[in-house]
Short mmCIF file of C-alpha atoms and ligand atoms in Angstrom, two decimals:
data_model
loop_
_atom_site.label_atom_id
_atom_site.label_comp_id
_atom_site.label_asym_id
_atom_site.label_seq_id
_atom_site.Cartn_x
_atom_site.Cartn_y
_atom_site.Cartn_z
CA MET A 1 10.78 -21.86 -16.17
CA PRO A 2 13.89 -23.49 -15.22
CA ASP A 3 15.24 -26.31 -17.45
CA ARG A 4 13.76 -30.03 -17.32
CA VAL A 5 15.23 -32.08 -14.65
CA LEU A 6 15.63 -35.67 -14.80
CA PRO A 7 15.35 -37.75 -11.60
CA PRO A 8 18.65 -38.88 -10.11
CA ARG A 9 19.86 -41.57 -12.15
CA VAL A 10 17.11 -41.87 -14.04
CA SER A 11 17.58 -42.14 -18.40
CA GLU A 12 15.66 -40.85 -20.93
CA SER A 13 15.06 -43.89 -22.25
CA ARG A 14 13.77 -45.29 -18.73
CA LEU A 15 11.66 -42.23 -18.48
CA ARG A 16 10.05 -42.42 -21.91
CA SER A 17 9.05 -46.33 -21.09
CA ALA A 18 7.53 -45.23 -17.51
CA LEU A 19 5.47 -42.08 -18.93
CA ARG A 20 4.06 -44.77 -21.44
CA GLN A 21 3.44 -47.14 -18.65
CA PHE A 22 1.85 -44.12 -16.50
CA GLU A 23 -0.16 -42.82 -19.83
CA SER A 24 -1.70 -46.42 -20.11
CA ILE A 25 -2.95 -46.49 -16.01
CA VAL A 26 -4.54 -42.64 -16.02
CA GLY A 27 -4.76 -41.96 -19.93
CA LYS A 28 -2.97 -39.53 -21.86
CA ASP A 29 -4.95 -36.79 -20.64
CA HIS A 30 -3.53 -37.18 -17.05
CA VAL A 31 0.06 -37.10 -17.48
CA PHE A 32 1.57 -33.84 -17.94
CA THR A 33 5.11 -32.85 -18.92
CA GLU A 34 5.14 -29.79 -20.95
CA ALA A 35 7.19 -26.96 -19.92
CA LEU A 36 3.65 -25.28 -18.98
CA ASP A 37 2.76 -28.08 -16.96
CA ARG A 38 5.86 -27.95 -15.32
CA SER A 39 5.48 -24.39 -14.40
CA THR A 40 1.76 -24.78 -13.14
CA TYR A 41 2.92 -27.28 -10.67
CA ALA A 42 5.83 -24.90 -9.64
CA ASP A 43 5.97 -23.21 -6.28
CA LYS A 44 4.32 -19.70 -7.11
CA PHE A 45 5.93 -18.44 -3.88
CA ALA A 46 9.75 -20.14 -4.42
CA ILE A 47 12.71 -17.43 -3.04
CA ASP A 48 14.21 -19.46 -6.28
CA ASP A 49 12.87 -20.37 -9.27
CA ASN A 50 15.24 -22.97 -9.74
CA GLN A 51 15.14 -25.37 -6.90
CA HIS A 52 12.15 -28.00 -6.69
CA VAL A 53 11.43 -28.14 -9.89
CA PRO A 54 8.64 -30.72 -10.95
CA LEU A 55 9.26 -33.34 -13.91
CA GLY A 56 6.01 -32.90 -14.76
CA ALA A 57 2.38 -34.51 -13.20
CA LEU A 58 -0.10 -37.44 -12.85
CA ALA A 59 -3.39 -37.23 -12.06
CA PRO A 60 -5.18 -40.35 -11.01
CA ALA A 61 -8.59 -40.90 -10.22
CA THR A 62 -8.71 -44.08 -8.29
CA VAL A 63 -6.89 -46.07 -5.73
CA GLU A 64 -6.08 -49.00 -8.13
CA GLU A 65 -4.37 -46.46 -10.47
CA ILE A 66 -2.53 -45.01 -7.60
CA GLN A 67 -1.55 -48.58 -6.65
CA ALA A 68 -0.19 -49.26 -10.49
CA ILE A 69 1.41 -45.79 -10.73
CA VAL A 70 3.40 -46.46 -7.50
CA ARG A 71 4.66 -49.82 -8.45
CA VAL A 72 5.91 -48.57 -12.06
CA ALA A 73 7.26 -45.66 -10.06
CA GLY A 74 9.15 -47.99 -8.15
CA GLU A 75 10.60 -50.14 -10.79
CA SER A 76 11.73 -47.13 -12.67
CA ARG A 77 12.64 -44.99 -9.70
CA ILE A 78 10.86 -42.31 -10.27
CA PRO A 79 9.91 -40.28 -7.23
CA LEU A 80 6.54 -38.87 -6.65
CA TRP A 81 5.31 -35.98 -4.55
CA PRO A 82 1.95 -36.41 -3.45
CA ILE A 83 -0.48 -33.36 -3.10
CA SER A 84 -4.06 -33.39 -2.76
CA ARG A 85 -4.89 -29.55 -4.15
CA GLY A 86 -1.48 -28.40 -3.75
CA LYS A 87 -2.57 -24.98 -2.38
CA ASN A 88 0.11 -25.06 0.14
CA LEU A 89 1.23 -21.62 -0.40
CA GLY A 90 3.85 -20.65 1.50
CA TYR A 91 5.35 -23.99 2.23
CA GLY A 92 6.14 -25.14 -1.28
CA GLY A 93 2.57 -25.25 -3.29
CA SER A 94 2.42 -28.16 -5.55
CA ALA A 95 6.35 -28.48 -6.02
CA PRO A 96 7.90 -31.63 -4.75
CA HIS A 97 11.16 -31.09 -2.52
CA LEU A 98 13.63 -33.25 -5.03
CA SER A 99 13.92 -31.53 -8.38
CA GLY A 100 12.59 -34.27 -11.28
CA SER A 101 10.17 -35.84 -8.92
CA MET A 102 6.90 -36.34 -10.61
CA VAL A 103 3.85 -34.16 -8.66
CA LEU A 104 1.15 -36.88 -8.20
CA ASP A 105 -2.09 -35.05 -8.19
CA LEU A 106 -4.58 -36.21 -6.19
CA SER A 107 -7.50 -33.14 -6.72
CA ARG A 108 -9.56 -35.51 -9.03
CA MET A 109 -10.75 -37.69 -6.23
CA LYS A 110 -13.68 -35.91 -4.89
CA LYS A 111 -15.83 -38.46 -3.09
CA ILE A 112 -17.43 -37.27 0.37
CA GLU A 113 -19.52 -39.48 2.56
CA VAL A 114 -20.82 -37.83 5.97
CA ASP A 115 -22.29 -39.26 8.72
CA GLU A 116 -24.20 -36.50 10.32
CA GLU A 117 -25.66 -38.02 13.04
CA ASN A 118 -22.11 -39.05 14.30
CA GLY A 119 -20.66 -35.51 13.31
CA THR A 120 -17.74 -37.10 10.92
CA VAL A 121 -17.09 -37.48 7.20
CA LEU A 122 -14.33 -39.72 5.00
CA LEU A 123 -13.59 -37.99 2.22
CA GLU A 124 -11.38 -38.11 -0.64
CA PRO A 125 -7.94 -35.79 -0.93
CA GLY A 126 -9.22 -33.74 -3.72
CA VAL A 127 -12.55 -32.56 -1.74
CA GLY A 128 -11.69 -28.56 -1.14
CA PHE A 129 -13.17 -26.56 1.60
CA TYR A 130 -15.08 -25.25 -0.66
CA ASP A 131 -16.86 -28.57 -2.03
CA LEU A 132 -17.26 -30.22 1.48
CA TYR A 133 -18.94 -26.43 2.45
CA ASP A 134 -21.20 -26.58 -0.48
CA HIS A 135 -21.92 -30.33 0.08
CA LEU A 136 -22.95 -29.70 3.51
CA GLN A 137 -24.73 -26.43 3.00
CA SER A 138 -26.58 -27.97 -0.31
CA ARG A 139 -28.11 -30.93 1.68
CA GLY A 140 -28.55 -28.59 5.08
CA VAL A 141 -26.35 -30.66 7.04
CA LYS A 142 -25.63 -29.17 10.34
CA LEU A 143 -22.13 -30.14 10.70
CA TRP A 144 -19.42 -26.87 10.39
CA LEU A 145 -16.23 -26.88 9.18
CA SER A 146 -12.87 -25.21 10.47
CA VAL A 147 -11.49 -23.44 7.99
CA PRO A 148 -7.61 -22.34 6.91
CA GLY A 149 -6.95 -18.48 6.07
CA ASN A 150 -6.57 -19.68 2.77
CA SER A 151 -9.33 -21.77 2.22
CA TRP A 152 -8.43 -22.30 -1.51
CA GLY A 153 -6.64 -26.19 -0.76
CA SER A 154 -7.88 -29.50 -0.04
CA VAL A 155 -9.57 -30.49 3.54
CA ALA A 156 -7.39 -33.60 3.45
CA GLY A 157 -4.00 -31.88 2.78
CA ASN A 158 -4.25 -29.61 5.32
CA ALA A 159 -5.16 -31.59 8.01
CA LEU A 160 -2.38 -33.98 6.88
CA ASP A 161 0.16 -31.17 6.65
CA ARG A 162 -1.22 -29.68 10.40
CA GLY A 163 -2.70 -27.03 9.18
CA ALA A 164 -5.00 -24.63 11.69
CA GLY A 165 -8.48 -22.97 11.53
CA TYR A 166 -10.27 -20.67 13.58
CA THR A 167 -12.96 -22.83 15.62
CA SER A 168 -12.55 -25.23 18.41
CA TYR A 169 -11.63 -27.65 15.79
CA GLY A 170 -9.20 -25.98 14.28
CA GLU A 171 -6.41 -28.17 15.28
CA HIS A 172 -6.92 -30.46 12.15
CA ALA A 173 -4.42 -33.16 12.20
CA SER A 174 -5.81 -33.75 16.07
CA LYS A 175 -9.31 -34.15 14.41
CA ILE A 176 -8.29 -36.92 12.17
CA CYS A 177 -10.04 -40.41 12.72
CA GLY A 178 -8.88 -42.90 10.05
CA LEU A 179 -7.05 -42.90 6.86
CA GLU A 180 -6.47 -45.16 3.71
CA VAL A 181 -3.45 -45.15 2.65
CA VAL A 182 -1.38 -47.01 -0.41
CA LEU A 183 1.93 -47.74 0.77
CA PRO A 184 5.06 -47.45 -1.32
CA ASP A 185 4.88 -50.70 -2.51
CA GLY A 186 1.43 -50.80 -3.50
CA ASP A 187 -0.42 -52.33 -0.57
CA LEU A 188 -3.25 -50.64 0.56
CA VAL A 189 -3.58 -50.29 4.18
CA ARG A 190 -6.75 -48.99 6.58
CA THR A 191 -5.95 -47.15 9.60
CA GLY A 192 -7.56 -47.53 12.89
CA MET A 193 -11.32 -49.28 13.29
CA GLY A 194 -10.73 -49.55 9.32
CA ALA A 195 -8.58 -52.24 9.42
CA LEU A 196 -11.59 -54.44 10.67
CA THR A 197 -13.32 -55.71 7.26
CA GLY A 198 -16.96 -54.04 7.90
CA SER A 199 -16.24 -52.14 10.60
CA ARG A 200 -19.07 -49.56 11.73
CA SER A 201 -16.57 -47.32 13.88
CA TRP A 202 -13.75 -46.62 11.20
CA GLN A 203 -14.96 -42.64 12.10
CA LEU A 204 -15.50 -42.68 15.65
CA TYR A 205 -12.34 -44.12 17.77
CA ARG A 206 -9.31 -42.98 16.66
CA TYR A 207 -6.80 -45.43 18.26
CA GLY A 208 -8.04 -49.06 16.70
CA TYR A 209 -5.99 -51.53 18.30
CA GLY A 210 -2.45 -51.85 18.45
CA PRO A 211 -0.10 -49.04 17.26
CA CYS A 212 -1.98 -46.35 15.96
CA TRP A 213 -0.90 -44.67 12.76
CA ASP A 214 -2.95 -41.82 11.81
CA GLN A 215 -0.36 -39.34 12.98
CA LEU A 216 2.59 -41.11 11.17
CA PHE A 217 1.01 -40.04 7.96
CA CYS A 218 1.18 -36.25 8.91
CA GLN A 219 4.13 -34.49 7.82
CA SER A 220 5.34 -37.62 6.27
CA ASN A 221 6.64 -39.84 3.48
CA PHE A 222 5.43 -43.17 4.72
CA GLY A 223 2.47 -43.35 2.50
CA ILE A 224 -0.04 -41.92 0.16
CA VAL A 225 -3.35 -40.96 1.78
CA THR A 226 -6.51 -41.86 -0.35
CA LYS A 227 -9.54 -41.51 2.01
CA LEU A 228 -9.15 -39.15 5.05
CA GLY A 229 -11.93 -39.79 8.15
CA LEU A 230 -12.58 -36.57 9.97
CA TRP A 231 -14.32 -34.90 12.70
CA LEU A 232 -16.86 -32.21 12.33
CA MET A 233 -18.36 -29.59 14.94
CA PRO A 234 -21.96 -30.11 15.23
CA GLU A 235 -23.54 -26.88 14.21
CA PRO A 236 -23.51 -25.15 18.06
CA GLU A 237 -26.38 -23.30 19.18
CA SER A 238 -24.48 -20.17 19.78
CA VAL A 239 -21.40 -18.60 18.79
CA MET A 240 -20.46 -15.41 21.56
CA GLY A 241 -17.22 -13.60 21.47
CA LEU A 242 -14.85 -10.85 21.50
CA ASP A 243 -12.74 -8.70 19.05
CA LEU A 244 -10.15 -6.78 20.71
CA GLU A 245 -7.53 -4.29 19.82
CA PHE A 246 -4.47 -3.69 22.65
CA ASP A 247 -2.45 -0.48 22.15
CA LYS A 248 1.31 -1.40 23.11
CA GLN A 249 4.11 -3.61 22.37
CA GLU A 250 4.01 -4.56 25.82
CA ASP A 251 0.27 -5.69 26.07
CA LEU A 252 1.27 -9.04 24.57
CA GLY A 253 2.86 -10.49 27.59
CA PRO A 254 -0.45 -9.85 29.84
CA LEU A 255 -2.70 -10.84 27.23
CA ILE A 256 -0.65 -14.75 26.76
CA ASP A 257 -1.15 -14.69 30.36
CA ALA A 258 -4.58 -14.14 30.72
CA LEU A 259 -5.60 -16.41 27.85
CA GLY A 260 -3.56 -19.24 28.48
CA PRO A 261 -4.94 -20.81 31.67
CA LEU A 262 -8.46 -20.30 30.26
CA ARG A 263 -7.38 -21.99 26.84
CA ARG A 264 -5.84 -25.00 29.40
CA GLU A 265 -8.88 -25.00 31.66
CA GLY A 266 -10.96 -25.49 28.46
CA LEU A 267 -13.19 -22.44 28.94
CA LEU A 268 -11.82 -21.13 25.51
CA GLN A 269 -11.77 -23.74 23.05
CA GLN A 270 -10.69 -22.34 19.87
CA SER A 271 -7.24 -21.10 19.30
CA PRO A 272 -7.34 -17.40 19.61
CA THR A 273 -4.66 -15.85 17.47
CA ILE A 274 -3.49 -12.34 18.38
CA GLY A 275 -1.80 -10.67 15.42
CA ASN A 276 -0.16 -7.13 14.94
CA TRP A 277 -1.12 -4.22 12.62
CA LEU A 278 -0.34 -5.23 9.52
CA ARG A 279 -2.62 -8.11 9.16
CA ALA A 280 -5.55 -5.61 8.02
CA ALA A 281 -3.28 -3.56 6.12
CA ALA A 282 -1.69 -6.01 4.08
CA VAL A 283 -4.98 -7.41 3.13
CA LEU A 284 -6.48 -4.53 2.01
CA THR A 285 -3.85 -2.20 0.61
CA THR A 286 -0.73 -2.10 -0.52
CA ARG A 287 2.48 -1.04 0.69
CA ASP A 288 3.21 1.75 -1.96
CA GLN A 289 -0.06 3.79 -0.41
CA TRP A 290 2.16 4.31 2.59
CA THR A 291 5.40 5.00 1.72
CA ASP A 292 7.84 4.62 -0.97
CA LYS A 293 10.67 3.54 1.29
CA PRO A 294 12.48 0.30 1.39
CA GLY A 295 13.34 -1.43 4.78
CA ALA A 296 11.16 -2.15 7.50
CA LEU A 297 8.40 0.48 8.49
CA PRO A 298 8.95 3.17 10.58
CA ASP A 299 6.82 3.90 13.53
CA SER A 300 5.20 6.74 11.97
CA VAL A 301 3.73 4.34 9.35
CA ILE A 302 3.03 2.53 11.76
CA ASP A 303 0.85 4.93 13.47
CA ALA A 304 -0.48 5.97 10.04
CA ILE A 305 -2.24 2.45 9.58
CA ARG A 306 -3.39 1.49 12.85
CA LYS A 307 -5.55 4.86 12.98
CA ARG A 308 -6.72 4.40 9.48
CA PHE A 309 -8.11 1.07 10.40
CA GLY A 310 -8.57 1.73 14.25
CA VAL A 311 -6.36 -1.11 15.24
CA GLY A 312 -3.91 -1.68 18.01
CA TRP A 313 -0.18 -2.99 17.82
CA TRP A 314 -1.99 -6.52 19.22
CA GLY A 315 -5.46 -7.46 18.04
CA VAL A 316 -7.06 -10.65 18.79
CA SER A 317 -10.75 -12.52 18.43
CA LEU A 318 -12.26 -14.33 20.82
CA ARG A 319 -15.31 -17.30 20.50
CA LEU A 320 -16.99 -19.42 22.52
CA TYR A 321 -19.56 -22.20 20.79
CA GLY A 322 -22.20 -24.10 22.36
CA ARG A 323 -25.39 -23.75 24.27
CA GLU A 324 -26.09 -20.41 24.87
CA GLY A 325 -26.48 -20.09 28.34
CA VAL A 326 -22.87 -21.59 28.97
CA ASN A 327 -21.70 -19.29 26.35
CA ARG A 328 -22.97 -16.45 28.24
CA GLU A 329 -21.20 -17.18 31.54
CA SER A 330 -18.17 -17.97 29.73
CA LEU A 331 -18.38 -14.44 28.02
CA ALA A 332 -18.73 -12.77 31.38
CA ILE A 333 -15.40 -14.21 32.57
CA LEU A 334 -13.58 -13.62 29.60
CA GLU A 335 -14.93 -10.00 29.25
CA LYS A 336 -13.63 -9.55 32.57
CA ALA A 337 -10.08 -11.11 32.20
CA MET A 338 -9.64 -8.96 28.74
CA ASN A 339 -10.88 -5.64 31.10
CA ASP A 340 -8.34 -6.16 33.38
CA ILE A 341 -5.85 -6.02 31.04
CA GLY A 342 -7.05 -2.59 29.81
CA PRO A 343 -7.75 -3.20 26.03
CA LEU A 344 -7.83 -0.28 23.50
CA SER A 345 -11.29 -1.76 22.19
CA LEU A 346 -13.84 -4.40 22.95
CA LYS A 347 -16.91 -5.51 20.50
CA ARG A 348 -19.31 -7.89 21.16
CA THR A 349 -20.28 -10.73 19.07
CA SER A 350 -22.94 -13.05 18.94
CA TRP A 351 -24.80 -15.34 16.66
CA ARG A 352 -27.57 -17.80 17.74
CA ARG A 353 -28.75 -20.83 15.30
CA GLY A 354 -31.24 -19.37 12.62
CA GLU A 355 -29.58 -16.26 11.95
CA PRO A 356 -27.87 -15.76 8.88
CA LEU A 357 -24.17 -16.36 8.90
CA GLU A 358 -21.34 -14.25 8.88
CA GLN A 359 -18.99 -15.27 6.20
CA THR A 360 -16.20 -15.17 8.26
CA GLY A 361 -14.21 -18.28 9.46
CA TRP A 362 -15.08 -18.06 12.83
CA VAL A 363 -18.36 -19.92 11.80
CA GLY A 364 -16.54 -22.55 9.06
CA VAL A 365 -17.15 -20.49 5.92
CA PRO A 366 -14.19 -20.98 3.49
CA LEU A 367 -12.32 -17.52 2.90
CA THR A 368 -9.44 -16.65 0.52
CA TYR A 369 -9.20 -12.91 0.46
CA PRO A 370 -6.47 -12.97 2.94
CA MET A 371 -3.92 -14.26 0.19
CA GLN A 372 -4.35 -10.92 -0.92
CA ASN A 373 -1.33 -10.01 1.50
CA ALA A 374 0.66 -11.89 -1.15
CA ASN A 375 -0.05 -8.44 -3.12
CA TRP A 376 1.57 -6.05 -0.40
CA HIS A 377 4.83 -5.20 -2.00
CA GLY A 378 3.53 -5.51 -5.74
CA GLY A 379 5.09 -7.46 -8.22
CA ARG A 380 5.13 -11.06 -8.30
CA GLY A 381 3.99 -10.95 -4.92
CA GLY A 382 4.69 -14.01 -2.27
CA HIS A 383 5.66 -15.13 1.33
CA ILE A 384 7.11 -17.66 3.77
CA GLY A 385 6.45 -18.69 7.21
CA PHE A 386 8.70 -19.12 10.25
CA SER A 387 6.90 -20.81 12.99
CA PRO A 388 8.40 -21.81 16.24
CA VAL A 389 6.47 -23.24 19.03
CA LEU A 390 6.71 -21.64 22.14
CA PRO A 391 4.98 -22.26 25.32
CA GLN A 392 2.13 -20.37 26.73
CA SER A 393 4.10 -17.70 28.61
CA GLY A 394 4.02 -13.74 28.35
CA LYS A 395 7.37 -13.43 29.33
CA LEU A 396 8.70 -16.37 27.12
CA ALA A 397 6.39 -14.42 24.26
CA MET A 398 7.59 -10.99 24.70
CA GLU A 399 11.33 -12.16 24.34
CA GLN A 400 10.45 -13.74 21.22
CA PHE A 401 8.47 -10.88 19.95
CA ARG A 402 11.31 -8.61 20.78
CA ARG A 403 14.20 -10.89 19.29
CA THR A 404 12.23 -11.24 15.89
CA TYR A 405 11.02 -7.69 15.40
CA ARG A 406 14.54 -6.51 15.93
CA ARG A 407 15.58 -9.19 13.31
CA TYR A 408 12.67 -7.76 10.89
CA GLN A 409 14.37 -4.54 11.15
CA GLU A 410 17.82 -5.31 10.90
CA PHE A 411 16.84 -7.13 7.41
CA GLY A 412 14.45 -4.51 6.32
CA MET A 413 11.32 -6.48 6.48
CA ASP A 414 7.51 -5.51 7.33
CA TYR A 415 6.73 -7.58 10.49
CA GLN A 416 3.65 -9.55 10.35
CA ALA A 417 3.28 -11.85 13.28
CA SER A 418 0.59 -14.01 14.82
CA PHE A 419 0.63 -16.05 18.49
CA ALA A 420 -1.83 -18.85 18.21
CA ILE A 421 -2.64 -20.02 21.78
CA GLY A 422 -3.40 -24.09 21.79
CA GLU A 423 -4.50 -26.31 24.36
CA ARG A 424 -0.70 -26.18 25.88
CA HIS A 425 1.40 -24.76 23.28
CA MET A 426 1.70 -21.57 21.10
CA LEU A 427 2.49 -21.17 17.37
CA ASN A 428 4.40 -18.36 16.88
CA ILE A 429 3.46 -17.37 13.05
CA ASN A 430 5.57 -14.99 11.15
CA ALA A 431 4.78 -14.15 7.86
CA ILE A 432 7.72 -13.13 5.41
CA LEU A 433 5.99 -11.27 2.78
CA PHE A 434 7.94 -10.26 -0.41
CA ASN A 435 8.05 -9.45 -4.34
CA LYS A 436 9.92 -11.52 -6.08
CA ASP A 437 10.27 -8.57 -8.71
CA ASP A 438 12.83 -7.42 -6.13
CA PRO A 439 16.04 -8.89 -6.47
CA GLU A 440 17.66 -6.98 -3.84
CA MET A 441 14.49 -7.72 -1.51
CA MET A 442 14.92 -11.57 -2.31
CA LYS A 443 18.65 -12.10 -1.84
CA ARG A 444 17.67 -11.07 1.78
CA ILE A 445 14.68 -13.64 2.63
CA ASP A 446 17.25 -16.49 2.66
CA PRO A 447 19.63 -15.33 5.72
CA PHE A 448 16.64 -13.55 7.39
CA MET A 449 15.02 -17.12 7.23
CA ARG A 450 18.19 -18.90 8.38
CA THR A 451 18.83 -16.26 11.27
CA LEU A 452 15.76 -16.68 12.51
CA ILE A 453 15.63 -20.62 12.63
CA ASP A 454 18.82 -20.39 14.46
CA ASP A 455 17.60 -17.81 17.05
CA ALA A 456 14.93 -19.98 17.76
CA LYS A 457 17.09 -22.90 18.04
CA ALA A 458 19.18 -21.19 20.35
CA ASN A 459 16.33 -20.56 22.69
CA GLY A 460 15.19 -24.31 22.81
CA TYR A 461 12.34 -23.85 19.93
CA GLY A 462 11.75 -25.70 16.77
CA GLU A 463 9.22 -24.93 14.36
CA TYR A 464 6.24 -26.92 13.62
CA ARG A 465 5.89 -26.57 9.80
CA THR A 466 7.79 -25.04 6.69
CA HIS A 467 8.78 -24.35 3.45
CA LEU A 468 10.46 -26.87 1.14
CA ASP A 469 13.24 -24.96 1.24
CA TYR A 470 13.86 -25.18 5.22
CA MET A 471 12.68 -28.78 5.72
CA ASP A 472 16.46 -29.82 6.19
CA THR A 473 17.99 -27.27 7.92
CA VAL A 474 14.35 -27.50 10.16
CA ALA A 475 15.09 -31.24 10.82
CA GLU A 476 18.76 -30.41 11.46
CA THR A 477 17.25 -28.47 14.56
CA TYR A 478 15.65 -31.51 16.29
CA ASP A 479 18.72 -32.99 17.26
CA PHE A 480 18.73 -34.41 20.37
CA ASN A 481 20.68 -37.86 20.42
CA ASN A 482 22.59 -37.38 17.35
CA HIS A 483 19.22 -36.94 15.68
CA ALA A 484 17.87 -40.05 16.72
CA LEU A 485 14.28 -38.72 15.80
CA LEU A 486 15.57 -38.30 12.41
CA ARG A 487 17.26 -41.43 12.05
CA LEU A 488 14.05 -43.13 13.37
CA ASN A 489 12.27 -41.83 10.84
CA GLN A 490 14.68 -42.96 8.00
CA ARG A 491 15.03 -46.08 9.06
CA VAL A 492 10.98 -46.35 8.93
CA LYS A 493 11.31 -45.02 5.53
CA ASP A 494 13.87 -47.22 4.33
CA ALA A 495 11.94 -50.18 5.25
CA LEU A 496 8.59 -49.11 3.54
CA ASP A 497 10.12 -47.59 1.13
CA PRO A 498 13.45 -48.85 -0.20
CA ALA A 499 12.92 -47.49 -3.84
CA GLY A 500 12.43 -44.19 -1.72
CA ILE A 501 9.82 -42.97 -4.32
CA ILE A 502 7.24 -41.44 -2.00
CA ALA A 503 8.30 -37.57 -1.33
CA PRO A 504 11.81 -37.78 -0.86
CA GLY A 505 12.51 -35.03 1.84
CA LYS A 506 9.43 -34.55 2.92
CA SER A 507 10.16 -33.00 6.50
CA GLY A 508 13.88 -33.76 6.00
CA VAL A 509 13.23 -37.30 6.06
CA TRP A 510 15.36 -38.91 3.04
CA PRO A 511 15.45 -42.35 2.21
CA ALA A 512 18.75 -43.76 1.67
CA THR A 513 18.50 -44.18 -1.99
CA TYR A 514 18.56 -40.39 -2.24
CA ARG A 515 20.30 -39.65 0.76
CA LYS A 516 23.43 -38.24 -1.56
CA GLU A 517 21.08 -35.30 -2.92
CA ARG A 518 20.27 -34.28 0.23
CA LYS A 519 23.53 -33.52 1.03
CA ALA A 520 24.04 -31.99 -2.05
P1 LIG B 601 -3.74 -28.12 0.21
O1 LIG B 601 -4.54 -29.11 -0.97
O2 LIG B 601 -4.90 -28.22 1.61
O3 LIG B 601 -3.15 -27.15 -0.72
P2 LIG B 601 -1.72 -30.26 -0.22
O4 LIG B 601 -1.99 -30.63 -1.15
O5 LIG B 601 -0.60 -29.01 -0.87
O6 LIG B 601 -2.45 -29.00 0.38
O7 LIG B 601 -0.57 -30.94 0.65
C1 LIG B 601 0.24 -30.32 1.29
C2 LIG B 601 1.24 -31.25 2.19
O8 LIG B 601 0.86 -32.34 2.39
C3 LIG B 601 1.55 -31.76 0.36
O9 LIG B 601 2.60 -31.17 0.14
C4 LIG B 601 2.35 -33.11 1.11
O10 LIG B 601 3.48 -33.19 1.37
C5 LIG B 601 1.10 -33.49 1.92
N1 LIG B 601 -0.02 -34.24 1.25
C6 LIG B 601 -1.01 -33.89 0.69
N2 LIG B 601 -1.94 -34.51 0.55
C7 LIG B 601 -1.21 -35.62 0.90
C8 LIG B 601 -1.85 -37.14 0.32
N3 LIG B 601 -3.03 -37.25 0.15
N4 LIG B 601 -1.12 -38.04 0.85
C9 LIG B 601 0.13 -37.91 1.31
N5 LIG B 601 0.39 -36.56 1.68
C10 LIG B 601 -0.35 -35.82 1.11
#
């Protein structure tokens, strides 16, 4: 564990006095400043354990406590890094961008208010996917979640960081409807219809009156979200779909060109994720079971993996949610479109209301087993993601795939990628799996990531989300008119947070007070 780091320009005595005030607000038991606490809140998947070192953590239980903390932090210049459950693995986990920041751990705040009739929930940041799932199941509420591949985290934190799930409600940030937020000066605001005292439609109409702020608190450091409204999917009558495998690398292009129009038209309402052969192998086996050679896996091993798991170069699952008759018609259209490309295998799936649910993300059941892939190389495993946003074009996707796959081979890394087709865009999410106990491998990760980001930028692509280490680099790529967007974000940041205490550096947005640290 690295040494304790103080926040910039904060003396020991100022810190001691702030800690005493924090203790009086949340109680001694909820202020964590021991070495073990610092390691608990560190990034478990860090490429460099000496970066992003938390000073400790505070765990408030109420909005009033958060307001009081923010005021003390502002006066004492102690930066706070809010997390909901802090399981943002691959993007920094619970660790802050700026070393010496106090993590503001909101996982004790776990209230859930469901409106079954309207298909909405209002929840506090500490509510995990498992908490909400159990809440709905135990009460027989006929609403489904959309869960991410690692459902260990919180519903709010995931939506605020623009996480994605498997159902037609899988673009989580787009399902946010109404927030309650503590601003950096301690003021409390409700967005949208929640701004009206006694409002009956806070979770029903996203925009409210005048400028709409919900999305300004996503991937942002403008405030601390204390309640988040979210739309949930009414339990459908039926779920039908296809599980498909495709044999060749070149099948990716036609597959995207077939699925894109169906997605844009709305026949397909979830975001199908096309993934390569490593997905199953990295979860169910470890690399040493396949080879003892370093460098990217050769074709002979790829063939062996494909044979053992019965998978193609690419696989995709498609799902339809809703009325049975409608699904049946849509499925026939999907099946024809897929057969026209010539899949290696095609399997139909079907679920009808009343039948037991499979334990999969397709039906909103939380899951954590995909995280097993961090163990692929053995040792202290981890991963980070490289995730540019692309148009839904088979040609551009093939170019992106070829370019990126070559880079994986050049840097000697095993290729794990997916192409997730959204309503108009496509996310190309590439996982870089590593072993922190392999120093030679760890040396390659940073130049590899930077090369991928540069390649993307050179082709007109930017990333949708990134690890703490690359937040500034990615922000730099959004450079139209001398970084006008970054400058706008910073102007808003400085107006709302003149002391610069909320999550300095999040998404590359630094308050004036710490812009020097950014340069460093
Ligand atoms: P999860 O609980 O799903 O693991 P995190 O708590 O790690 O998610 O949150 C992901 C990121 O989203 C955090 O690093 C932080 O930047 C932001 N975030 C999470 N919760 C809040 C919140 N309540 N208010 C403001 N930002 C938040």
